[in-house]
Amino acid sequence: TNLMEQMDATNFQGTINTKNVQDDILVGATQVNTQTSPLPDVVDIELQHIFAAIRFQVKAAEGYTPSADEGVVACWLQNQGTTDDLFSRAGYLLHTGNETPEIQWTPYYSVFEELYRWEYPTGVNFDDDEPHSLYVPNGTNEGELYTRNDSWIMVIPQTVKDGSLKFFYKMKHTDDKVFSVTIPAITYQPGVQYNYILEIRGASAT
C-alpha cells in the first residue's frame, strides 16, 4: 500500500491518520524455507487487522419515552484535559514480518478538535428498546467517510485514560444543545471491536 513509508521483506512501517483512512487493512507474514523439497503447493498466511474498531449505538433508557420522532442528528469524539497523552486519531505502524509477526503502534497527534464528526439531518431514532447504530450513511458530506464499515469506525490501537475522552451528541428536538458522556478507561487492541450502547434518558445518558 502507498500508505507505507518503508517496506522490505521483513517489515513495513508508516504513518496512518484515521481522519482520512477508514479502510479495514489486513497484514500478515510467514516464512518458507525454499531449500526444502518438495515445496508446499500452498503457503498459508494468517492475516491480522491493524486497527481496532468502535461503534456507537443508542436506545431509550428503561422507563424513558422520548418525544415522537426524537433522534440523534450529530455526534463526535473529543479529547478532554490539557496533557498531550490523549486519544489520537493517528499513529505510526510497524509490522515485523518474521516467524512471530507483530503489530506495533505508536500513537501521536493528539488534538482537541472534534474527531469523527458525523451528521444525520433526519436523525437516528431511539423510540424502542433496541439499539440503533449511529454512523450510518447520512446523505451529506459531514462524516460520510466514517460510514463505510457498517457503522464501525477504524481507530488506532491505544489506551484511553479515565476522563480523557468524551462522546458528544446532538438530538433532533433540543435545538443546538450538546450532550456528552465520558468514555470509560480502556485499551483498544488491534483486531478487536468495541461496541458502545448509549442508554439515553432526556438530557443524560449512560
Coordinates of N, CA, C and O in Angstrom, one line a residue, residues 99-170:
E99 N 9.1 -14.8 12.1 CA 8.4 -16.1 12.5 C 7.2 -15.8 13.4 O 6.2 -16.6 13.4
T100 N 7.2 -14.7 14.2 CA 6.1 -14.3 15.0 C 5.8 -12.9 14.7 O 6.2 -12.0 15.4
P101 N 5.0 -12.6 13.6 CA 4.7 -11.3 13.2 C 4.0 -10.5 14.3 O 3.2 -11.0 15.1
E102 N 4.4 -9.2 14.4 CA 3.8 -8.3 15.4 C 3.3 -7.0 14.8 O 4.0 -6.5 13.9
I103 N 2.3 -6.5 15.4 CA 1.8 -5.1 15.0 C 2.1 -4.2 16.2 O 1.7 -4.4 17.3
Q104 N 2.9 -3.2 15.9 CA 3.3 -2.2 17.0 C 2.8 -0.8 16.5 O 3.1 -0.4 15.4
W105 N 2.1 -0.2 17.4 CA 1.6 1.2 17.2 C 2.2 2.2 18.1 O 2.3 1.9 19.3
T106 N 2.5 3.3 17.6 CA 3.0 4.5 18.4 C 2.0 5.6 18.1 O 2.1 6.3 17.1
P107 N 1.0 5.8 19.0 CA 0.0 6.9 18.8 C 0.7 8.3 18.9 O 1.6 8.4 19.7
Y108 N 0.2 9.2 18.2 CA 0.6 10.6 18.3 C -0.4 11.5 17.7 O -1.5 11.1 17.3
Y109 N -0.2 12.8 17.7 CA -1.1 13.7 17.1 C -2.4 13.9 17.8 O -3.4 13.9 17.3
S110 N -2.3 14.0 19.1 CA -3.5 14.3 19.9 C -4.0 15.7 19.7 O -3.2 16.6 19.7
V111 N -5.3 15.9 19.4 CA -5.8 17.2 19.2 C -7.1 17.3 20.0 O -7.7 16.3 20.5
F112 N -7.6 18.5 20.2 CA -8.8 18.8 21.0 C -10.0 19.1 20.1 O -11.0 19.4 20.6
E113 N -9.8 19.1 18.8 CA -10.9 19.3 17.9 C -11.9 18.2 17.8 O -11.6 17.1 18.4
E114 N -13.0 18.4 17.2 CA -14.0 17.3 17.0 C -13.4 16.2 16.2 O -12.9 16.4 15.1
L115 N -13.5 14.9 16.7 CA -13.0 13.8 16.0 C -14.1 12.9 15.4 O -15.1 12.6 16.2
Y116 N -14.0 12.5 14.2 CA -15.0 11.7 13.5 C -16.4 12.3 13.6 O -17.4 11.6 13.8
R117 N -16.5 13.6 13.3 CA -17.8 14.2 13.4 C -18.7 13.7 12.3 O -18.3 13.5 11.1
W118 N -20.0 13.4 12.6 CA -21.0 12.8 11.7 C -22.3 13.5 12.0 O -22.7 13.8 13.1
E119 N -23.0 13.7 10.9 CA -24.4 14.3 11.0 C -25.4 13.5 10.2 O -25.0 12.9 9.2
Y120 N -26.6 13.5 10.7 CA -27.7 12.8 10.0 C -28.9 13.6 10.2 O -29.6 13.5 11.2
P121 N -29.3 14.5 9.2 CA -30.3 15.5 9.4 C -31.7 15.0 9.9 O -32.3 15.6 10.7
T122 N -32.1 13.8 9.4 CA -33.4 13.3 9.8 C -33.3 12.6 11.2 O -34.4 12.3 11.8
G123 N -32.1 12.2 11.7 CA -32.0 11.7 13.0 C -32.1 10.1 13.0 O -32.8 9.6 12.3
V124 N -31.3 9.5 13.9 CA -31.4 8.1 14.2 C -32.3 8.0 15.4 O -31.9 8.4 16.5
N125 N -33.5 7.5 15.2 CA -34.5 7.4 16.3 C -34.1 6.4 17.4 O -33.4 5.4 17.1
F126 N -34.5 6.6 18.6 CA -34.3 5.6 19.7 C -35.6 5.5 20.5 O -35.6 5.6 21.7
D127 N -36.7 5.2 19.8 CA -38.0 5.2 20.4 C -38.4 3.7 20.8 O -39.6 3.5 21.1
D128 N -37.5 2.8 20.9 CA -37.8 1.5 21.4 C -36.6 1.0 22.2 O -35.6 1.7 22.5
D129 N -36.7 -0.3 22.6 CA -35.6 -0.9 23.4 C -34.4 -1.5 22.7 O -33.5 -1.9 23.3
E130 N -34.5 -1.4 21.3 CA -33.5 -2.0 20.5 C -32.4 -0.9 20.3 O -32.7 0.2 19.9
P131 N -31.1 -1.3 20.3 CA -30.0 -0.3 20.0 C -30.0 0.0 18.5 O -30.2 -0.9 17.7
H132 N -29.9 1.3 18.2 CA -29.8 1.7 16.8 C -28.4 2.3 16.6 O -28.0 3.2 17.3
S133 N -27.8 1.9 15.5 CA -26.4 2.4 15.2 C -26.3 3.8 14.7 O -27.1 4.2 13.8
L134 N -25.4 4.5 15.2 CA -25.0 5.8 14.6 C -24.0 5.6 13.5 O -23.6 4.4 13.2
Y135 N -23.5 6.6 12.9 CA -22.5 6.5 11.8 C -23.1 5.6 10.7 O -22.4 4.7 10.1
V136 N -24.3 5.9 10.3 CA -24.9 5.2 9.1 C -24.8 6.2 8.0 O -24.6 7.4 8.2
P137 N -24.9 5.8 6.7 CA -24.9 6.7 5.6 C -25.9 7.8 5.8 O -27.1 7.6 6.2
N138 N -25.4 9.1 5.6 CA -26.2 10.2 6.1 C -26.7 11.1 4.9 O -27.4 12.1 5.2
G139 N -26.3 10.9 3.7 CA -26.9 11.7 2.6 C -26.2 13.1 2.5 O -26.7 13.9 1.7
T140 N -25.2 13.3 3.4 CA -24.5 14.6 3.3 C -23.0 14.3 3.3 O -22.6 13.1 3.3
N141 N -22.2 15.3 3.2 CA -20.8 15.2 3.2 C -20.2 15.1 4.6 O -19.0 14.8 4.8
E142 N -20.9 15.4 5.6 CA -20.4 15.5 7.0 C -20.3 14.2 7.6 O -21.3 13.6 8.1
G143 N -19.1 13.6 7.6 CA -18.9 12.3 8.2 C -19.1 11.1 7.3 O -19.1 10.0 7.8
E144 N -19.4 11.3 6.1 CA -19.7 10.2 5.2 C -18.5 9.2 5.1 O -18.8 8.0 5.0
L145 N -17.3 9.7 5.3 CA -16.2 8.8 5.3 C -16.3 7.7 6.4 O -15.8 6.6 6.2
Y146 N -16.9 8.1 7.5 CA -17.0 7.2 8.7 C -18.1 6.2 8.6 O -18.4 5.6 9.7
T147 N -18.8 6.1 7.5 CA -20.0 5.3 7.4 C -19.8 4.0 6.6 O -20.7 3.3 6.3
R148 N -18.5 3.8 6.1 CA -18.3 2.8 5.1 C -18.1 1.4 5.7 O -18.0 0.4 4.9
N149 N -18.0 1.3 7.0 CA -17.8 0.0 7.6 C -18.9 -0.5 8.5 O -18.7 -1.0 9.6
D150 N -20.1 -0.3 8.0 CA -21.3 -0.8 8.7 C -21.4 -0.2 10.1 O -21.6 -0.9 11.1
S151 N -21.1 1.1 10.2 CA -21.2 1.9 11.5 C -20.0 1.7 12.4 O -19.9 2.3 13.4
W152 N -19.0 0.9 12.0 CA -17.8 0.8 12.8 C -16.8 1.8 12.3 O -16.5 2.0 11.1
I153 N -16.1 2.4 13.3 CA -15.1 3.4 13.0 C -13.7 2.8 13.3 O -13.5 2.2 14.3
M154 N -12.8 2.9 12.3 CA -11.5 2.3 12.5 C -10.6 3.3 13.3 O -10.6 4.5 13.0
V155 N -10.0 2.9 14.4 CA -9.2 3.7 15.3 C -7.9 3.1 15.5 O -7.7 1.9 15.4
I156 N -6.9 3.9 15.9 CA -5.6 3.5 16.2 C -5.6 2.7 17.6 O -6.1 3.2 18.5
P157 N -5.0 1.5 17.6 CA -4.9 0.8 18.9 C -4.1 1.7 19.9 O -3.0 2.2 19.6
Q158 N -4.7 1.9 21.1 CA -4.1 2.7 22.1 C -4.9 2.6 23.4 O -5.9 2.0 23.5
T159 N -4.4 3.3 24.5 CA -5.0 3.3 25.7 C -5.7 4.6 26.0 O -5.1 5.7 25.8
V160 N -7.0 4.6 26.3 CA -7.8 5.8 26.7 C -7.8 5.9 28.2 O -8.3 4.9 28.9
K161 N -7.3 7.0 28.7 CA -7.3 7.2 30.2 C -8.6 7.6 30.7 O -9.4 8.3 30.0
D162 N -8.9 7.4 32.0 CA -10.1 7.7 32.6 C -10.4 9.2 32.5 O -9.5 10.0 32.9
G163 N -11.5 9.7 32.0 CA -11.9 11.1 31.9 C -11.2 11.9 30.8 O -11.4 13.1 30.8
S164 N -10.5 11.2 30.0 CA -9.7 12.0 28.9 C -10.4 12.1 27.6 O -10.0 12.8 26.7
L165 N -11.5 11.3 27.4 CA -12.2 11.3 26.1 C -13.7 11.3 26.3 O -14.2 10.6 27.2
K166 N -14.4 12.2 25.6 CA -15.9 12.2 25.7 C -16.5 12.0 24.3 O -15.9 12.3 23.3
F167 N -17.7 11.4 24.4 CA -18.6 11.3 23.2 C -19.7 12.3 23.3 O -20.4 12.4 24.2
F168 N -19.7 13.2 22.3 CA -20.7 14.3 22.2 C -21.8 13.9 21.2 O -21.5 13.3 20.2
Y169 N -23.0 14.4 21.5 CA -24.1 14.1 20.5 C -25.2 15.2 20.6 O -25.3 15.9 21.6
K170 N -25.9 15.4 19.6 CA -27.0 16.4 19.5 C -28.3 15.6 19.1 O -28.2 14.7 18.3

